[in-house]
Coordinates of C-alpha atoms in Angstrom, one line a residue:
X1 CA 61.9 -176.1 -153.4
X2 CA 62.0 -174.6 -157.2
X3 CA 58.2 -174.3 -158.1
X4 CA 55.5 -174.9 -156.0
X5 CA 52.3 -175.3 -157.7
X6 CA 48.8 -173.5 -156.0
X7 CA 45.5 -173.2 -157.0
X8 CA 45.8 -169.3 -158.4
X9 CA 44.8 -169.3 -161.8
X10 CA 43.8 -165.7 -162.8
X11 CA 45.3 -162.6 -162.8
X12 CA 42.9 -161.3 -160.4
X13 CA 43.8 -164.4 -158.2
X14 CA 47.3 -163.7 -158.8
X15 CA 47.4 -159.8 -158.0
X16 CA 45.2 -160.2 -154.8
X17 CA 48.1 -162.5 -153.3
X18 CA 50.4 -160.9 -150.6
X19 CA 53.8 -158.9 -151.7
X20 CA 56.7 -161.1 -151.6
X21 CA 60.0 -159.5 -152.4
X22 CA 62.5 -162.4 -151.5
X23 CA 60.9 -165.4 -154.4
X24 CA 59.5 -165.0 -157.8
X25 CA 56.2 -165.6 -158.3
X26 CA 54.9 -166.0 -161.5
X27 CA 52.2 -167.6 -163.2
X28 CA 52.6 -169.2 -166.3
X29 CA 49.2 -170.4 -168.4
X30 CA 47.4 -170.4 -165.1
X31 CA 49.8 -172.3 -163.3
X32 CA 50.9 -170.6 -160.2
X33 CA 55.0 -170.8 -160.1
X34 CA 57.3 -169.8 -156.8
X35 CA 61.2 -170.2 -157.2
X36 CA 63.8 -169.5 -154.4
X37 CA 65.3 -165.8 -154.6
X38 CA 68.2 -165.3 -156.9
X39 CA 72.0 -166.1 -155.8
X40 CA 74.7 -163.4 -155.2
X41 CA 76.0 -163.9 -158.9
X42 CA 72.6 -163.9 -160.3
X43 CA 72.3 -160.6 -158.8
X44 CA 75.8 -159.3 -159.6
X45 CA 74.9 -160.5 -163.5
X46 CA 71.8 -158.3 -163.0
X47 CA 73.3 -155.5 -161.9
X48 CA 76.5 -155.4 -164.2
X49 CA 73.9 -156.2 -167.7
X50 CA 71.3 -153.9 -166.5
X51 CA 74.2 -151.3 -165.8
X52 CA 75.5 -151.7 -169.4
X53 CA 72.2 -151.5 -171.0
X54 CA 70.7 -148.0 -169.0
X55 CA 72.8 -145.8 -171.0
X56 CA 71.6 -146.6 -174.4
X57 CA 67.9 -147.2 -173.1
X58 CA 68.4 -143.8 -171.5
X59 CA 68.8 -142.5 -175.1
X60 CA 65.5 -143.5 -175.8
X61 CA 63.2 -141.5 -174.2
X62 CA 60.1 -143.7 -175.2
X63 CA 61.6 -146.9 -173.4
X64 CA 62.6 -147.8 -170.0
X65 CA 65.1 -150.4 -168.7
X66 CA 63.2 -152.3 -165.8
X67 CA 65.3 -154.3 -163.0
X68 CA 62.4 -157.0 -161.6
X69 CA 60.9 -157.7 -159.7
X70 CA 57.9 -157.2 -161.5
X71 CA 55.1 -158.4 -163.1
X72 CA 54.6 -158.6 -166.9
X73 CA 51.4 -159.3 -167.7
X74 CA 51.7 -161.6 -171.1
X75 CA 48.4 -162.6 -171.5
X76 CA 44.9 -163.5 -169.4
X77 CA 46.3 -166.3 -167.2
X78 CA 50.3 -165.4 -167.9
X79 CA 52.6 -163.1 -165.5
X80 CA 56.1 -163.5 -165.7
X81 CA 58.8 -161.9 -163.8
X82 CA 61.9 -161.9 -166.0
X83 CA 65.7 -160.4 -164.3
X84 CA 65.9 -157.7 -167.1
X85 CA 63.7 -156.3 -169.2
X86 CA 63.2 -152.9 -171.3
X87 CA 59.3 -152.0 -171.6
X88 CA 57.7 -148.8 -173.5
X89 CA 57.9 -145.8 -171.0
X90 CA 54.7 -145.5 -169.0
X91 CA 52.8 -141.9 -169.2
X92 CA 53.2 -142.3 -165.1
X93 CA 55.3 -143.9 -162.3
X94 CA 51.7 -144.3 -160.9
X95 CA 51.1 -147.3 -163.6
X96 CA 50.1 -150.8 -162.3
X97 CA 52.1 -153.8 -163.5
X98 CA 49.0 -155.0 -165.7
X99 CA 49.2 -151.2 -167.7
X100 CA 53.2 -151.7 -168.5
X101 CA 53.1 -152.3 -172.2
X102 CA 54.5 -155.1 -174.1
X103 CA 58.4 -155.2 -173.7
X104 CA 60.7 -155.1 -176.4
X105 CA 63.4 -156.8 -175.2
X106 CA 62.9 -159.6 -172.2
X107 CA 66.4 -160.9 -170.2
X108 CA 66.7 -164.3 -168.0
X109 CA 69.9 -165.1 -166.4
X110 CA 69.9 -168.7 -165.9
X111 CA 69.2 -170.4 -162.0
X112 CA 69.6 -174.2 -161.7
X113 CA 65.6 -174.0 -159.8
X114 CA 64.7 -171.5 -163.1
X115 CA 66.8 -173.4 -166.4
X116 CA 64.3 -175.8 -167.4
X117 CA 61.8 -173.2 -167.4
X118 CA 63.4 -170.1 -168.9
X119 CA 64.5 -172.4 -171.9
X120 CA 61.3 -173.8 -172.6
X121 CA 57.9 -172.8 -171.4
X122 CA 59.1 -169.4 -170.8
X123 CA 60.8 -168.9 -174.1
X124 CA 57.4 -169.9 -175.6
X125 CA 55.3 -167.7 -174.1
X126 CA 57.7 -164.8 -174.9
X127 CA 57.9 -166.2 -178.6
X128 CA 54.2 -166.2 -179.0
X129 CA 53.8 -163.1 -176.8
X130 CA 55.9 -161.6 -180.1
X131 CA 58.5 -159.7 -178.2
X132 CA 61.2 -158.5 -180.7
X133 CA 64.4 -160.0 -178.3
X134 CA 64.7 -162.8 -175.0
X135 CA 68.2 -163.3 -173.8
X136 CA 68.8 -165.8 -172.0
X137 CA 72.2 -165.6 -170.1
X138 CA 73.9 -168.7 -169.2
X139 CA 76.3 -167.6 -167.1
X140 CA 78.2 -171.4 -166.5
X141 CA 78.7 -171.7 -170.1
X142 CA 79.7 -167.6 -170.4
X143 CA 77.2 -167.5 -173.5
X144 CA 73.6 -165.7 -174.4
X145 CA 71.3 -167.2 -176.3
X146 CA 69.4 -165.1 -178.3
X147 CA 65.8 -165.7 -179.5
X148 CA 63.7 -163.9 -181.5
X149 CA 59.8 -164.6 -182.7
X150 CA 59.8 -167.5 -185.1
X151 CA 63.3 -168.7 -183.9
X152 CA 63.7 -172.7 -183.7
X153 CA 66.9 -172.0 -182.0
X154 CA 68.8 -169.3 -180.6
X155 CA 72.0 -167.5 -181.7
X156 CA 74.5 -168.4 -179.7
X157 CA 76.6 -165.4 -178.4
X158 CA 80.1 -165.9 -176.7
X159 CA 81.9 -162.5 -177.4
X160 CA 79.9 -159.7 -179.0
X161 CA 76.2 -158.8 -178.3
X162 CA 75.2 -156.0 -180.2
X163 CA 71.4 -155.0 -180.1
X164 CA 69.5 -152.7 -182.2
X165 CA 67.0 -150.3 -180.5
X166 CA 64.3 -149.1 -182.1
X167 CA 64.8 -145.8 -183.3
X168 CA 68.5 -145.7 -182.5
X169 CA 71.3 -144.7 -185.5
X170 CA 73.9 -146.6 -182.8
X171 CA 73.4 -150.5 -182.2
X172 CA 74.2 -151.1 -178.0
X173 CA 77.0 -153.4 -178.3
X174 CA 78.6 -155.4 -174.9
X175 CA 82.2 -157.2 -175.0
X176 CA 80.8 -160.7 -173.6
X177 CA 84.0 -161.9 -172.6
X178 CA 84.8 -158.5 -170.2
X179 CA 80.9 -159.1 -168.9
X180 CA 81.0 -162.4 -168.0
X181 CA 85.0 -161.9 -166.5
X182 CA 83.7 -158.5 -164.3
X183 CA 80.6 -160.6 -163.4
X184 CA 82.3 -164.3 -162.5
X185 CA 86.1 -164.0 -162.4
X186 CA 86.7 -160.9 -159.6

């Protein structure tokens, strides 16, 4: 079963319920949302983008490329639990989810039981939330679309993405075509 709506509402609600660390849970405008855990090449599209990414979030030493699960608090009755995402570096490792500051860049790599929601209600709520980047990787069509606040559509990204961090002289760039061939065709 994709989603399975329950009566948690709240974020206290929400952060009382048990640890799960096989399905997302996630509540989106006080709807609580399970989804089955993520496939082998969801995973191996994880791993390979979020490998890409650490070394030019390591650069940063005020960010921090975070691998999910996890919860992002986006607003009083909104957690979301993206793949990929890079968040301002907590003063400690001892920080609770609901502490993590705002990300700045939020990534989703597309499930059949998560597509529907990661291109619409999801994409909302991190347009209104005003983060800067959401990538949503689609990896049947070997494409990212990329959305920004105010976007009415996404730019449409099939061989280069190149992203600019903030504070960084040197844009992180990724060959699409060798991503999406090392993720799908080996």
């Amino acid at each position: 079963m994709a989603a399975v709506p329950h009566s948690v509402t709240t974020l206290d609600e929400f952060f009382a319920l048990p640890e799960d660390n096989i399905r997302r849970h996630e509540l989106l405008e006080g709807i609580y949302v399970v989804s089955p855990e993520a496939s082998f090449r969801h995973q191996r599209a994880s791993f390979a983008l979020g490998r890409a990414l650490l070394p030019a979030v390591d650069q940063q030493p005020q960010l921090e490329l975070v691998a999910l699960p996890g919860d992002i608090v986006l607003g009083p009755r909104t957690v979301v639990e993206p793949d990929l995402c890079v968040i301002p570096r907590p003063a400690t490792a001892q920080v609770h989810w609901r502490e993590v500051g705002r990300p700045v860049l939020v990534i989703e790599i597309l499930s059949p039981s998560t597509a529907a929601r990661d291109r619409g209600v999801k994409r909302r709520l991190y347009q209104q939330a005003g983060i800067l980047e959401y990538w949503i990787v689609d990896l049947d069509a070997r494409l990212v679309e990329r959305w920004r606040p105010g976007d009415e559509r996404p730019e449409i990204l099939n061989e280069t993405l190149s992203w600019q961090l903030p504070e960084s002289s040197e844009p992180f760039k990724l060959d699409l075509t060798a991503f999406f061939a090392e993720v799908l065709d080996r």
